[in-house]
């Protein structure tokens, strides 16, 4: 499990590095920047469940990226212990001079590992699962002139396959806070 998490973190971190030439700080407009890093605030405060997101801005209307979730306390009631979710987003805004902000629709895939806790009259036990799922989300993103990003995201997905321990449907959502660079 630790090897998988370390490999996923290294792969996730390498997405943020590129070979493009950067200009001095302050000379590039916030709407010309192409990279965003965000952290899910609600899960981190309530969990502790860390969910980090990297998003690359391809055009003003289309972005893609990935989210990495790690449950920092396996004794809590959150059903996922680890997941990685690649996604693609389409933005719908009236004004085209500002890119990758406003209302969006997202399609995502998710690979997750976790546990399903059973509590019946006779027994309390936990069963581990590994599952893949597909889903759709909607949200809204705001960005200020200094590059700070605030995002609301709500979505639902369907688990693929027939694992008895994996949930049939999953929820994706949070209040994300981050920075565009």
mmCIF file of N, CA, C and O in Angstrom, residues 53-133:
data_model
loop_
_atom_site.group_PDB
_atom_site.id
_atom_site.type_symbol
_atom_site.label_atom_id
_atom_site.label_comp_id
_atom_site.label_asym_id
_atom_site.label_seq_id
_atom_site.Cartn_x
_atom_site.Cartn_y
_atom_site.Cartn_z
ATOM 1 N N UNK A 53 -5.375 18.350 -5.908
ATOM 2 C CA UNK A 53 -5.763 18.356 -7.311
ATOM 3 C C UNK A 53 -4.789 19.199 -8.115
ATOM 4 O O UNK A 53 -4.420 20.298 -7.695
ATOM 5 N N UNK A 54 -4.378 18.664 -9.259
ATOM 6 C CA UNK A 54 -3.605 19.421 -10.234
ATOM 7 C C UNK A 54 -4.466 19.560 -11.483
ATOM 8 O O UNK A 54 -5.086 18.595 -11.931
ATOM 9 N N UNK A 55 -4.524 20.781 -12.036
ATOM 10 C CA UNK A 55 -5.317 21.027 -13.240
ATOM 11 C C UNK A 55 -4.480 21.809 -14.239
ATOM 12 O O UNK A 55 -3.857 22.808 -13.895
ATOM 13 N N UNK A 56 -4.449 21.335 -15.484
ATOM 14 C CA UNK A 56 -3.739 22.019 -16.558
ATOM 15 C C UNK A 56 -4.763 22.693 -17.469
ATOM 16 O O UNK A 56 -5.719 22.065 -17.914
ATOM 17 N N UNK A 57 -4.551 23.960 -17.772
ATOM 18 C CA UNK A 57 -5.472 24.732 -18.590
ATOM 19 C C UNK A 57 -5.025 24.636 -20.040
ATOM 20 O O UNK A 57 -4.052 25.276 -20.444
ATOM 21 N N UNK A 58 -5.716 23.819 -20.811
ATOM 22 C CA UNK A 58 -5.395 23.614 -22.224
ATOM 23 C C UNK A 58 -5.841 24.814 -23.059
ATOM 24 O O UNK A 58 -5.073 25.367 -23.826
ATOM 25 N N UNK A 59 -7.119 25.185 -22.942
ATOM 26 C CA UNK A 59 -7.675 26.357 -23.618
ATOM 27 C C UNK A 59 -8.549 27.092 -22.610
ATOM 28 O O UNK A 59 -8.687 26.659 -21.470
ATOM 29 N N UNK A 60 -9.188 28.160 -23.048
ATOM 30 C CA UNK A 60 -10.065 28.926 -22.150
ATOM 31 C C UNK A 60 -11.305 28.145 -21.748
ATOM 32 O O UNK A 60 -11.919 28.435 -20.737
ATOM 33 N N UNK A 61 -11.679 27.144 -22.558
ATOM 34 C CA UNK A 61 -12.885 26.373 -22.282
ATOM 35 C C UNK A 61 -12.631 24.930 -21.856
ATOM 36 O O UNK A 61 -13.561 24.241 -21.461
ATOM 37 N N UNK A 62 -11.397 24.439 -21.925
ATOM 38 C CA UNK A 62 -11.112 23.027 -21.662
ATOM 39 C C UNK A 62 -9.871 22.880 -20.782
ATOM 40 O O UNK A 62 -8.833 23.473 -21.061
ATOM 41 N N UNK A 63 -9.998 22.065 -19.732
ATOM 42 C CA UNK A 63 -8.870 21.740 -18.861
ATOM 43 C C UNK A 63 -8.904 20.249 -18.550
ATOM 44 O O UNK A 63 -9.920 19.584 -18.730
ATOM 45 N N UNK A 64 -7.782 19.740 -18.056
ATOM 46 C CA UNK A 64 -7.725 18.361 -17.587
ATOM 47 C C UNK A 64 -6.748 18.278 -16.432
ATOM 48 O O UNK A 64 -5.924 19.168 -16.232
ATOM 49 N N UNK A 65 -6.845 17.213 -15.666
ATOM 50 C CA UNK A 65 -5.967 17.060 -14.512
ATOM 51 C C UNK A 65 -6.264 15.775 -13.767
ATOM 52 O O UNK A 65 -6.882 14.854 -14.303
ATOM 53 N N UNK A 66 -5.834 15.749 -12.512
ATOM 54 C CA UNK A 66 -6.041 14.568 -11.673
ATOM 55 C C UNK A 66 -6.136 14.978 -10.215
ATOM 56 O O UNK A 66 -5.532 15.961 -9.793
ATOM 57 N N UNK A 67 -6.908 14.214 -9.460
ATOM 58 C CA UNK A 67 -7.027 14.394 -8.015
ATOM 59 C C UNK A 67 -6.490 13.149 -7.326
ATOM 60 O O UNK A 67 -6.730 12.027 -7.782
ATOM 61 N N UNK A 68 -5.777 13.359 -6.235
ATOM 62 C CA UNK A 68 -5.223 12.268 -5.443
ATOM 63 C C UNK A 68 -5.772 12.381 -4.031
ATOM 64 O O UNK A 68 -5.651 13.435 -3.401
ATOM 65 N N UNK A 69 -6.404 11.312 -3.539
ATOM 66 C CA UNK A 69 -6.994 11.299 -2.205
ATOM 67 C C UNK A 69 -6.271 10.272 -1.348
ATOM 68 O O UNK A 69 -6.064 9.137 -1.789
ATOM 69 N N UNK A 70 -5.899 10.679 -0.141
ATOM 70 C CA UNK A 70 -5.261 9.781 0.822
ATOM 71 C C UNK A 70 -5.933 9.986 2.174
ATOM 72 O O UNK A 70 -5.986 11.110 2.692
ATOM 73 N N UNK A 71 -6.460 8.907 2.732
ATOM 74 C CA UNK A 71 -7.071 8.944 4.055
ATOM 75 C C UNK A 71 -5.947 8.870 5.086
ATOM 76 O O UNK A 71 -5.219 7.885 5.155
ATOM 77 N N UNK A 72 -5.794 9.924 5.880
ATOM 78 C CA UNK A 72 -4.687 9.999 6.829
ATOM 79 C C UNK A 72 -4.967 9.276 8.140
ATOM 80 O O UNK A 72 -4.061 9.109 8.952
ATOM 81 N N UNK A 73 -6.210 8.857 8.364
ATOM 82 C CA UNK A 73 -6.579 8.128 9.575
ATOM 83 C C UNK A 73 -7.530 7.001 9.181
ATOM 84 O O UNK A 73 -8.714 7.230 8.959
ATOM 85 N N UNK A 74 -7.016 5.779 9.099
ATOM 86 C CA UNK A 74 -7.825 4.642 8.650
ATOM 87 C C UNK A 74 -8.898 4.232 9.648
ATOM 88 O O UNK A 74 -9.730 3.385 9.343
ATOM 89 N N UNK A 75 -8.898 4.811 10.834
ATOM 90 C CA UNK A 75 -9.923 4.467 11.818
ATOM 91 C C UNK A 75 -11.190 5.304 11.667
ATOM 92 O O UNK A 75 -12.185 5.026 12.304
ATOM 93 N N UNK A 76 -11.167 6.334 10.827
ATOM 94 C CA UNK A 76 -12.368 7.153 10.661
ATOM 95 C C UNK A 76 -13.391 6.434 9.781
ATOM 96 O O UNK A 76 -13.135 5.360 9.251
ATOM 97 N N UNK A 77 -14.553 7.017 9.601
ATOM 98 C CA UNK A 77 -15.643 6.371 8.876
ATOM 99 C C UNK A 77 -15.629 6.633 7.378
ATOM 100 O O UNK A 77 -16.536 6.196 6.685
ATOM 101 N N UNK A 78 -14.645 7.356 6.858
ATOM 102 C CA UNK A 78 -14.604 7.627 5.429
ATOM 103 C C UNK A 78 -14.260 6.344 4.684
ATOM 104 O O UNK A 78 -13.323 5.641 5.037
ATOM 105 N N UNK A 79 -15.006 6.020 3.646
ATOM 106 C CA UNK A 79 -14.919 4.706 2.995
ATOM 107 C C UNK A 79 -13.703 4.533 2.096
ATOM 108 O O UNK A 79 -13.297 3.424 1.823
ATOM 109 N N UNK A 80 -13.096 5.616 1.596
ATOM 110 C CA UNK A 80 -11.935 5.494 0.718
ATOM 111 C C UNK A 80 -10.649 5.692 1.517
ATOM 112 O O UNK A 80 -10.548 6.617 2.312
ATOM 113 N N UNK A 81 -9.679 4.829 1.282
ATOM 114 C CA UNK A 81 -8.361 5.004 1.882
ATOM 115 C C UNK A 81 -7.393 5.647 0.898
ATOM 116 O O UNK A 81 -6.491 6.368 1.294
ATOM 117 N N UNK A 82 -7.587 5.384 -0.394
ATOM 118 C CA UNK A 82 -6.733 5.937 -1.443
ATOM 119 C C UNK A 82 -7.525 5.973 -2.741
ATOM 120 O O UNK A 82 -8.265 5.048 -3.049
ATOM 121 N N UNK A 83 -7.380 7.055 -3.502
ATOM 122 C CA UNK A 83 -7.980 7.089 -4.835
ATOM 123 C C UNK A 83 -7.236 8.085 -5.710
ATOM 124 O O UNK A 83 -6.641 9.044 -5.217
ATOM 125 N N UNK A 84 -7.272 7.822 -6.996
ATOM 126 C CA UNK A 84 -6.741 8.744 -7.987
ATOM 127 C C UNK A 84 -7.834 8.926 -9.042
ATOM 128 O O UNK A 84 -8.443 7.949 -9.479
ATOM 129 N N UNK A 85 -8.096 10.190 -9.394
ATOM 130 C CA UNK A 85 -9.210 10.513 -10.284
ATOM 131 C C UNK A 85 -8.770 11.455 -11.394
ATOM 132 O O UNK A 85 -8.716 12.664 -11.195
ATOM 133 N N UNK A 86 -8.457 10.937 -12.578
ATOM 134 C CA UNK A 86 -8.218 11.832 -13.714
ATOM 135 C C UNK A 86 -9.553 12.412 -14.195
ATOM 136 O O UNK A 86 -10.592 11.763 -14.089
ATOM 137 N N UNK A 87 -9.509 13.655 -14.693
ATOM 138 C CA UNK A 87 -10.736 14.311 -15.122
ATOM 139 C C UNK A 87 -10.479 15.228 -16.315
ATOM 140 O O UNK A 87 -9.346 15.604 -16.596
ATOM 141 N N UNK A 88 -11.566 15.598 -16.981
ATOM 142 C CA UNK A 88 -11.564 16.601 -18.043
ATOM 143 C C UNK A 88 -12.740 17.529 -17.787
ATOM 144 O O UNK A 88 -13.831 17.066 -17.432
ATOM 145 N N UNK A 89 -12.516 18.837 -17.950
ATOM 146 C CA UNK A 89 -13.558 19.828 -17.663
ATOM 147 C C UNK A 89 -13.824 20.709 -18.876
ATOM 148 O O UNK A 89 -12.907 21.097 -19.582
ATOM 149 N N UNK A 90 -15.083 21.042 -19.033
ATOM 150 C CA UNK A 90 -15.521 21.992 -20.050
ATOM 151 C C UNK A 90 -16.173 23.172 -19.337
ATOM 152 O O UNK A 90 -17.112 22.986 -18.571
ATOM 153 N N UNK A 91 -15.669 24.384 -19.605
ATOM 154 C CA UNK A 91 -16.158 25.605 -18.954
ATOM 155 C C UNK A 91 -17.160 26.303 -19.854
ATOM 156 O O UNK A 91 -16.982 26.378 -21.068
ATOM 157 N N UNK A 92 -18.202 26.846 -19.235
ATOM 158 C CA UNK A 92 -19.256 27.564 -19.948
ATOM 159 C C UNK A 92 -19.379 28.952 -19.332
ATOM 160 O O UNK A 92 -20.029 29.130 -18.305
ATOM 161 N N UNK A 93 -18.747 29.929 -19.925
ATOM 162 C CA UNK A 93 -18.862 31.301 -19.453
ATOM 163 C C UNK A 93 -19.225 32.201 -20.627
ATOM 164 O O UNK A 93 -18.902 31.894 -21.763
ATOM 165 N N UNK A 94 -19.892 33.296 -20.336
ATOM 166 C CA UNK A 94 -20.310 34.206 -21.397
ATOM 167 C C UNK A 94 -19.139 35.036 -21.907
ATOM 168 O O UNK A 94 -19.030 35.315 -23.077
ATOM 169 N N UNK A 95 -18.278 35.459 -21.018
ATOM 170 C CA UNK A 95 -17.154 36.312 -21.392
ATOM 171 C C UNK A 95 -15.937 35.441 -21.687
ATOM 172 O O UNK A 95 -15.481 34.696 -20.829
ATOM 173 N N UNK A 96 -15.390 35.511 -22.893
ATOM 174 C CA UNK A 96 -14.291 34.644 -23.303
ATOM 175 C C UNK A 96 -12.911 35.224 -23.003
ATOM 176 O O UNK A 96 -11.915 34.584 -23.254
ATOM 177 N N UNK A 97 -12.828 36.451 -22.479
ATOM 178 C CA UNK A 97 -11.496 36.998 -22.227
ATOM 179 C C UNK A 97 -10.853 36.413 -20.973
ATOM 180 O O UNK A 97 -9.663 36.563 -20.765
ATOM 181 N N UNK A 98 -11.615 35.764 -20.117
ATOM 182 C CA UNK A 98 -11.064 35.137 -18.928
ATOM 183 C C UNK A 98 -11.216 33.627 -19.078
ATOM 184 O O UNK A 98 -12.311 33.128 -19.264
ATOM 185 N N UNK A 99 -10.131 32.903 -18.985
ATOM 186 C CA UNK A 99 -10.181 31.477 -19.244
ATOM 187 C C UNK A 99 -10.276 30.626 -18.004
ATOM 188 O O UNK A 99 -9.798 30.993 -16.941
ATOM 189 N N UNK A 100 -10.901 29.463 -18.161
ATOM 190 C CA UNK A 100 -10.973 28.412 -17.151
ATOM 191 C C UNK A 100 -11.472 28.922 -15.812
ATOM 192 O O UNK A 100 -10.871 28.706 -14.776
ATOM 193 N N UNK A 101 -12.595 29.603 -15.842
ATOM 194 C CA UNK A 101 -13.276 29.996 -14.613
ATOM 195 C C UNK A 101 -14.762 30.045 -14.884
ATOM 196 O O UNK A 101 -15.192 30.031 -16.035
ATOM 197 N N UNK A 102 -15.557 30.033 -13.850
ATOM 198 C CA UNK A 102 -16.998 30.042 -13.991
ATOM 199 C C UNK A 102 -17.572 28.637 -13.872
ATOM 200 O O UNK A 102 -16.970 27.741 -13.296
ATOM 201 N N UNK A 103 -18.750 28.446 -14.438
ATOM 202 C CA UNK A 103 -19.458 27.166 -14.370
ATOM 203 C C UNK A 103 -18.765 26.129 -15.253
ATOM 204 O O UNK A 103 -18.324 26.436 -16.358
ATOM 205 N N UNK A 104 -18.659 24.883 -14.768
ATOM 206 C CA UNK A 104 -18.050 23.816 -15.564
ATOM 207 C C UNK A 104 -18.768 22.494 -15.356
ATOM 208 O O UNK A 104 -19.457 22.282 -14.367
ATOM 209 N N UNK A 105 -18.590 21.611 -16.336
ATOM 210 C CA UNK A 105 -19.047 20.227 -16.276
ATOM 211 C C UNK A 105 -17.811 19.359 -16.417
ATOM 212 O O UNK A 105 -16.949 19.632 -17.252
ATOM 213 N N UNK A 106 -17.715 18.333 -15.592
ATOM 214 C CA UNK A 106 -16.519 17.490 -15.537
ATOM 215 C C UNK A 106 -16.892 16.031 -15.719
ATOM 216 O O UNK A 106 -17.842 15.551 -15.116
ATOM 217 N N UNK A 107 -16.137 15.331 -16.530
ATOM 218 C CA UNK A 107 -16.217 13.883 -16.611
ATOM 219 C C UNK A 107 -14.987 13.315 -15.927
ATOM 220 O O UNK A 107 -13.884 13.819 -16.110
ATOM 221 N N UNK A 108 -15.161 12.285 -15.086
ATOM 222 C CA UNK A 108 -14.017 11.747 -14.360
ATOM 223 C C UNK A 108 -14.055 10.227 -14.320
ATOM 224 O O UNK A 108 -15.090 9.604 -14.483
ATOM 225 N N UNK A 109 -12.880 9.670 -14.115
ATOM 226 C CA UNK A 109 -12.712 8.246 -13.831
ATOM 227 C C UNK A 109 -12.051 8.166 -12.458
ATOM 228 O O UNK A 109 -11.358 9.097 -12.045
ATOM 229 N N UNK A 110 -12.269 7.090 -11.760
ATOM 230 C CA UNK A 110 -11.678 6.967 -10.420
ATOM 231 C C UNK A 110 -11.243 5.536 -10.178
ATOM 232 O O UNK A 110 -11.973 4.589 -10.461
ATOM 233 N N UNK A 111 -10.014 5.397 -9.660
ATOM 234 C CA UNK A 111 -9.523 4.119 -9.163
ATOM 235 C C UNK A 111 -9.380 4.292 -7.668
ATOM 236 O O UNK A 111 -8.678 5.199 -7.200
ATOM 237 N N UNK A 112 -10.052 3.461 -6.890
ATOM 238 C CA UNK A 112 -10.039 3.653 -5.441
ATOM 239 C C UNK A 112 -9.850 2.340 -4.700
ATOM 240 O O UNK A 112 -10.204 1.273 -5.186
ATOM 241 N N UNK A 113 -9.266 2.470 -3.518
ATOM 242 C CA UNK A 113 -9.129 1.368 -2.573
ATOM 243 C C UNK A 113 -9.682 1.851 -1.249
ATOM 244 O O UNK A 113 -9.463 3.006 -0.868
ATOM 245 N N UNK A 114 -10.404 0.988 -0.581
ATOM 246 C CA UNK A 114 -10.981 1.400 0.690
ATOM 247 C C UNK A 114 -11.569 0.230 1.426
ATOM 248 O O UNK A 114 -11.211 -0.927 1.193
ATOM 249 N N UNK A 115 -12.522 0.539 2.297
ATOM 250 C CA UNK A 115 -13.159 -0.493 3.106
ATOM 251 C C UNK A 115 -14.625 -0.153 3.296
ATOM 252 O O UNK A 115 -14.993 1.013 3.366
ATOM 253 N N UNK A 116 -15.417 -1.176 3.343
ATOM 254 C CA UNK A 116 -16.839 -1.025 3.586
ATOM 255 C C UNK A 116 -17.114 -1.620 4.954
ATOM 256 O O UNK A 116 -16.868 -2.801 5.189
ATOM 257 N N UNK A 117 -17.597 -0.802 5.872
ATOM 258 C CA UNK A 117 -17.864 -1.240 7.239
ATOM 259 C C UNK A 117 -19.288 -1.768 7.346
ATOM 260 O O UNK A 117 -20.237 -1.114 6.927
ATOM 261 N N UNK A 118 -19.416 -2.954 7.899
ATOM 262 C CA UNK A 118 -20.722 -3.581 8.095
ATOM 263 C C UNK A 118 -21.022 -3.604 9.580
ATOM 264 O O UNK A 118 -20.190 -3.975 10.399
ATOM 265 N N UNK A 119 -22.241 -3.230 9.904
ATOM 266 C CA UNK A 119 -22.664 -3.214 11.300
ATOM 267 C C UNK A 119 -24.061 -3.822 11.361
ATOM 268 O O UNK A 119 -25.044 -3.172 11.018
ATOM 269 N N UNK A 120 -24.128 -5.092 11.753
ATOM 270 C CA UNK A 120 -25.431 -5.716 11.876
ATOM 271 C C UNK A 120 -25.640 -6.154 13.324
ATOM 272 O O UNK A 120 -24.836 -5.868 14.203
ATOM 273 N N UNK A 121 -26.692 -6.864 13.561
ATOM 274 C CA UNK A 121 -27.059 -7.236 14.921
ATOM 275 C C UNK A 121 -26.012 -8.117 15.594
ATOM 276 O O UNK A 121 -25.712 -7.962 16.762
ATOM 277 N N UNK A 122 -25.418 -9.041 14.846
ATOM 278 C CA UNK A 122 -24.509 -10.016 15.428
ATOM 279 C C UNK A 122 -23.053 -9.621 15.329
ATOM 280 O O UNK A 122 -22.240 -10.018 16.164
ATOM 281 N N UNK A 123 -22.716 -8.862 14.329
ATOM 282 C CA UNK A 123 -21.302 -8.683 14.031
ATOM 283 C C UNK A 123 -21.002 -7.280 13.514
ATOM 284 O O UNK A 123 -21.827 -6.668 12.849
ATOM 285 N N UNK A 124 -19.799 -6.810 13.789
ATOM 286 C CA UNK A 124 -19.248 -5.592 13.198
ATOM 287 C C UNK A 124 -17.946 -5.977 12.524
ATOM 288 O O UNK A 124 -17.044 -6.493 13.165
ATOM 289 N N UNK A 125 -17.855 -5.749 11.228
ATOM 290 C CA UNK A 125 -16.635 -6.103 10.524
ATOM 291 C C UNK A 125 -16.441 -5.164 9.338
ATOM 292 O O UNK A 125 -17.338 -4.434 8.939
ATOM 293 N N UNK A 126 -15.252 -5.224 8.774
ATOM 294 C CA UNK A 126 -14.882 -4.377 7.649
ATOM 295 C C UNK A 126 -14.344 -5.252 6.522
ATOM 296 O O UNK A 126 -13.619 -6.205 6.775
ATOM 297 N N UNK A 127 -14.717 -4.916 5.271
ATOM 298 C CA UNK A 127 -14.252 -5.661 4.114
ATOM 299 C C UNK A 127 -13.577 -4.688 3.152
ATOM 300 O O UNK A 127 -14.148 -3.661 2.793
ATOM 301 N N UNK A 128 -12.341 -5.018 2.738
ATOM 302 C CA UNK A 128 -11.593 -4.142 1.839
ATOM 303 C C UNK A 128 -12.034 -4.338 0.396
ATOM 304 O O UNK A 128 -12.500 -5.411 0.031
ATOM 305 N N UNK A 129 -11.883 -3.272 -0.402
ATOM 306 C CA UNK A 129 -12.232 -3.349 -1.817
ATOM 307 C C UNK A 129 -11.262 -2.526 -2.651
ATOM 308 O O UNK A 129 -10.579 -1.644 -2.161
ATOM 309 N N UNK A 130 -11.220 -2.846 -3.927
ATOM 310 C CA UNK A 130 -10.532 -2.076 -4.961
ATOM 311 C C UNK A 130 -11.516 -1.958 -6.113
ATOM 312 O O UNK A 130 -12.084 -2.956 -6.532
ATOM 313 N N UNK A 131 -11.731 -0.725 -6.600
ATOM 314 C CA UNK A 131 -12.760 -0.535 -7.618
ATOM 315 C C UNK A 131 -12.398 0.594 -8.567
ATOM 316 O O UNK A 131 -11.621 1.490 -8.231
ATOM 317 N N UNK A 132 -12.986 0.522 -9.749
ATOM 318 C CA UNK A 132 -12.898 1.600 -10.727
ATOM 319 C C UNK A 132 -14.306 2.137 -10.948
ATOM 320 O O UNK A 132 -15.289 1.398 -10.826
ATOM 321 N N UNK A 133 -14.401 3.413 -11.275
ATOM 322 C CA UNK A 133 -15.709 4.011 -11.496
ATOM 323 C C UNK A 133 -15.608 5.156 -12.495
ATOM 324 O O UNK A 133 -14.528 5.692 -12.745
#
